[in-house]
Short mmCIF file of C-alpha atoms in Angstrom, two decimals:
data_model
loop_
_atom_site.label_atom_id
_atom_site.label_comp_id
_atom_site.label_asym_id
_atom_site.label_seq_id
_atom_site.Cartn_x
_atom_site.Cartn_y
_atom_site.Cartn_z
CA MET G 18 30.03 7.22 -28.27
CA THR G 19 30.58 3.64 -27.12
CA VAL G 20 28.23 1.56 -25.00
CA PHE G 21 29.61 -0.24 -21.94
CA PHE G 22 28.03 -2.96 -19.84
CA TYR G 23 28.52 -2.52 -16.10
CA ARG G 24 27.96 -4.57 -12.99
CA CYS G 25 28.37 -2.52 -9.82
CA LYS G 26 27.77 -2.73 -6.12
CA HIS G 27 25.72 -0.08 -4.36
CA ASN G 28 25.35 -0.61 -0.61
CA ASN G 29 24.21 -4.26 -0.49
CA ASP G 30 22.69 -4.31 -3.98
CA ILE G 31 24.19 -5.47 -7.28
CA LYS G 32 23.22 -3.28 -10.22
CA GLU G 33 23.64 -4.12 -13.90
CA GLY G 34 23.07 -1.96 -16.93
CA PHE G 35 24.56 -0.03 -19.84
CA ILE G 36 26.21 3.36 -20.05
CA GLU G 37 27.46 5.47 -22.95
CA ALA G 38 30.91 7.08 -22.86
CA LYS G 39 33.79 8.03 -25.15
CA ASN G 40 36.04 5.45 -23.56
CA ILE G 41 36.22 3.06 -20.61
CA GLN G 42 37.91 5.66 -18.40
CA GLU G 43 35.01 8.08 -18.88
CA ALA G 44 32.51 5.28 -18.22
CA SER G 45 34.34 4.36 -15.02
CA SER G 46 34.37 7.99 -13.90
CA LYS G 47 30.61 8.36 -14.50
CA LEU G 48 29.85 5.27 -12.44
CA GLU G 49 32.13 6.31 -9.58
CA LYS G 50 30.43 9.72 -9.45
CA SER G 51 27.17 7.83 -8.90
CA GLU G 52 28.79 6.22 -5.84
CA LEU G 53 28.89 2.79 -7.46
CA THR G 54 31.65 0.26 -6.81
CA ILE G 55 32.58 -1.24 -10.18
CA LEU G 56 32.70 -5.03 -10.28
CA GLU G 57 32.68 -5.41 -14.07
CA LEU G 58 32.91 -2.92 -16.92
CA LYS G 59 33.30 -3.91 -20.58
CA GLU G 60 32.62 -2.51 -24.02
CA GLN G 61 29.56 -3.77 -25.90
CA SER G 62 30.58 -3.49 -29.53
CA ASN G 63 27.14 -4.67 -30.70
CA LEU G 64 25.36 -1.79 -28.95
CA LYS G 65 25.90 1.21 -31.20
CA GLY G 66 23.47 3.65 -32.76
CA ASN G 67 19.76 3.57 -32.11
CA VAL G 68 19.36 -0.18 -32.39
CA TYR G 69 19.89 -2.64 -29.56
CA LEU G 70 21.33 -5.96 -30.72
CA ASN G 71 20.15 -5.20 -34.29
CA TYR G 72 16.48 -5.14 -33.26
CA GLU G 73 14.30 -2.75 -35.22
CA LEU G 74 11.94 -0.75 -33.01
CA THR G 75 8.33 -1.87 -33.31
CA PRO G 76 5.20 -1.08 -31.25
CA LEU G 77 4.92 -3.20 -28.11
CA THR G 78 2.57 -6.16 -28.26
CA ILE G 79 -0.02 -6.55 -25.48
CA LYS G 80 2.20 -9.08 -23.70
CA GLU G 81 5.26 -6.82 -24.04
CA LYS G 82 3.22 -3.88 -22.73
CA LYS G 83 2.20 -5.92 -19.69
CA ASP G 84 5.82 -6.83 -18.91
CA PHE G 85 7.11 -3.31 -19.60
CA TYR G 86 4.54 -1.37 -17.57
CA ASN G 87 4.42 -3.89 -14.72
CA SER G 88 8.19 -3.55 -14.24
CA PHE G 89 8.07 0.23 -14.77
CA TYR G 90 5.35 0.63 -12.13
CA LYS G 91 6.99 -1.61 -9.49
CA GLN G 92 10.38 0.08 -9.81
CA TYR G 93 8.98 3.61 -9.85
CA LYS G 94 6.91 2.76 -6.74
CA ALA G 95 10.13 1.61 -5.06
CA GLY G 96 11.66 5.05 -5.67
CA ILE G 97 14.19 4.01 -8.32
CA PRO G 98 15.28 6.86 -10.66
CA PHE G 99 14.13 6.82 -14.29
CA HIS G 100 17.57 6.07 -15.74
CA GLU G 101 18.03 3.05 -13.48
CA ILE G 102 14.49 1.80 -14.11
CA PHE G 103 15.07 1.50 -17.85
CA ASN G 104 18.56 0.10 -17.32
CA ASN G 105 17.03 -2.60 -15.12
CA ILE G 106 14.20 -3.35 -17.56
CA MET G 107 16.68 -3.58 -20.44
CA ALA G 108 18.94 -5.92 -18.49
CA THR G 109 16.15 -8.31 -17.44
CA ALA G 110 13.61 -8.19 -20.31
CA SER G 111 13.27 -11.30 -22.45
CA SER G 112 11.95 -9.28 -25.39
CA GLY G 113 14.52 -7.73 -27.72
CA ASN G 114 11.96 -5.11 -28.67
CA ILE G 115 11.63 -3.96 -25.03
CA LYS G 116 15.43 -3.85 -24.75
CA ALA G 117 15.66 -1.71 -27.90
CA ILE G 118 13.01 0.74 -26.66
CA CYS G 119 14.63 1.04 -23.22
CA PHE G 120 18.02 1.60 -24.82
CA ASN G 121 16.61 4.51 -26.82
CA ILE G 122 14.88 5.96 -23.74
CA ILE G 123 18.17 5.80 -21.82
CA LYS G 124 20.05 7.58 -24.61
CA LYS G 125 17.49 10.39 -24.60
CA LEU G 126 17.63 10.70 -20.80
CA GLN G 127 21.43 10.90 -20.95
CA LYS G 128 21.08 13.87 -23.30
CA ASN G 129 19.03 15.63 -20.58
CA ASN G 130 15.78 15.49 -22.52
CA THR G 131 12.68 16.15 -20.42
CA ILE G 132 10.35 13.28 -19.54
CA GLU G 133 7.79 14.85 -21.87
CA ASP G 134 10.24 14.87 -24.78
CA VAL G 135 11.38 11.32 -24.09
CA PHE G 136 7.92 9.78 -23.98
CA ASN G 137 6.61 11.85 -26.88
CA CYS G 138 9.43 10.46 -29.01
CA CYS G 139 8.71 6.88 -27.87
CA SER G 140 4.90 7.11 -27.97
CA LYS G 141 4.76 5.25 -31.28
CA TYR G 142 6.27 2.20 -29.59
CA ILE G 143 4.98 2.28 -26.01
CA GLY G 144 1.47 3.46 -26.91
CA LYS G 145 0.32 7.03 -27.57
CA THR G 146 -2.39 6.94 -24.90
CA GLU G 147 0.01 5.51 -22.31
CA ALA G 148 2.70 8.07 -23.19
CA THR G 149 0.22 10.94 -22.81
CA LEU G 150 -0.90 9.61 -19.41
CA ILE G 151 2.71 9.24 -18.22
CA ILE G 152 3.55 12.82 -19.22
CA SER G 153 0.39 14.08 -17.49
CA GLY G 154 1.12 12.01 -14.37
CA GLU G 155 4.71 13.21 -14.16
CA LYS G 156 3.61 16.86 -14.41
CA SER G 157 0.84 16.47 -11.81
CA GLY G 158 2.90 14.38 -9.39
CA LYS G 159 0.53 11.41 -9.73
CA LEU G 160 2.71 9.21 -11.91
CA GLU G 161 2.62 6.27 -9.49
CA ASN G 162 -1.19 6.13 -9.66
CA ILE G 163 -1.11 6.51 -13.45
CA LEU G 164 1.41 3.68 -13.86
CA SER G 165 -0.66 1.48 -11.55
CA LYS G 166 -3.76 2.04 -13.70
CA ILE G 167 -1.86 1.48 -16.96
CA SER G 168 -0.33 -1.73 -15.62
CA GLN G 169 -3.72 -3.03 -14.49
CA GLN G 170 -5.43 -2.02 -17.74
CA VAL G 171 -2.82 -3.74 -19.91
CA LYS G 172 -3.05 -6.86 -17.75
CA GLU G 173 -6.84 -6.95 -18.23
CA GLN G 174 -6.41 -6.44 -21.99
CA GLU G 175 -4.08 -9.43 -22.20
CA GLU G 176 -6.46 -11.59 -20.14
CA LEU G 177 -9.39 -10.56 -22.36
CA ARG G 178 -7.40 -11.39 -25.49
CA ALA G 179 -6.43 -14.79 -24.08
CA ASN G 180 -10.07 -15.54 -23.20
CA LEU G 181 -11.29 -14.53 -26.66
CA ILE G 182 -8.69 -16.71 -28.34
CA SER G 183 -9.59 -19.62 -26.06
CA LYS G 184 -13.32 -19.24 -26.74
CA ALA G 185 -12.75 -18.89 -30.48
CA LYS G 186 -10.81 -22.16 -30.72
CA TYR G 187 -13.82 -24.49 -30.29
CA PRO G 188 -16.03 -22.86 -32.99
CA ALA G 189 -13.01 -22.73 -35.31
CA ILE G 190 -12.39 -26.47 -34.81
CA VAL G 191 -16.08 -27.30 -35.37
CA PHE G 192 -16.18 -25.13 -38.50
CA GLY G 193 -12.99 -26.76 -39.77
CA LEU G 194 -14.45 -30.25 -39.24
CA LEU G 195 -17.63 -29.18 -41.04
CA ILE G 196 -15.64 -27.96 -44.06
CA PHE G 197 -13.59 -31.16 -44.03
CA SER G 198 -16.77 -33.28 -43.92
CA CYS G 199 -18.28 -31.36 -46.83
CA MET G 200 -15.11 -31.84 -48.87
CA VAL G 201 -15.04 -35.58 -48.11
CA PHE G 202 -18.70 -35.87 -49.16
CA ALA G 203 -18.20 -33.76 -52.31
CA PHE G 204 -15.04 -35.49 -53.57
CA PHE G 205 -15.47 -39.07 -52.33
CA VAL G 206 -18.95 -40.00 -51.11
CA PHE G 207 -21.02 -38.19 -53.72
CA PRO G 208 -19.06 -39.49 -56.77
CA VAL G 209 -19.34 -43.09 -55.47
CA PHE G 210 -23.05 -42.64 -54.75
CA ASN G 211 -23.62 -41.10 -58.18
CA ALA G 212 -21.73 -43.92 -59.90
CA THR G 213 -23.81 -46.50 -58.02
CA ILE G 214 -27.06 -44.86 -59.13
CA ASP G 215 -25.85 -44.76 -62.75
CA ASN G 216 -24.97 -48.46 -62.64
CA GLN G 217 -28.40 -49.31 -61.24
CA ASP G 218 -30.04 -47.30 -64.07
CA ILE G 219 -28.02 -49.26 -66.63
CA ASP G 220 -28.99 -52.61 -65.06
CA LEU G 221 -32.70 -51.67 -65.00
CA SER G 222 -32.49 -50.58 -68.62
CA GLN G 223 -30.96 -53.90 -69.66
CA GLU G 224 -33.62 -55.87 -67.78
CA HIS G 225 -36.36 -53.86 -69.49
CA HIS G 226 -34.96 -54.74 -72.93
CA ILE G 227 -34.91 -58.46 -72.03
#
């Protein structure tokens, strides 16, 4: 399967994303069946296999989680289908890791995997707790509320982390200056002081002999 980049018009909106197909004709047919007017469609030779732009999948950082879940929540709330949500996130995300994860989610959705299967497979990267909550929310019909809570929680985690780092900077600087002062005293001040005392002892000894 080959990956194609598309830019299409739907009503008054411009949509961009990626789609898998055997050839460009099949890709075009899939888009037209979705009632999209194709503006641009081209093969992405660097988007093959399970890796997006050669990025290796890794667990999302707190900042990446905030960006991922914030976008996920806003688009789901707006009624956008899952496939389009992850296409949109992949097209706009600045993080290659987020792009890679979204690309894998899209591939699984295209194979008609259930939401439960998709997020269970990706739980290692998007967070096991978050994946479990998403599956539960989708089954109970309360996914919007779940995504809202996840988005808010991740935002608070990032703010807490930033505050801790900010508060830790001052003690770290003071401690560093203390270590530096001790080293200066140990290697420069103390040897000079010790040498001065020794010289004074020698002078006193000489005077005593006289």
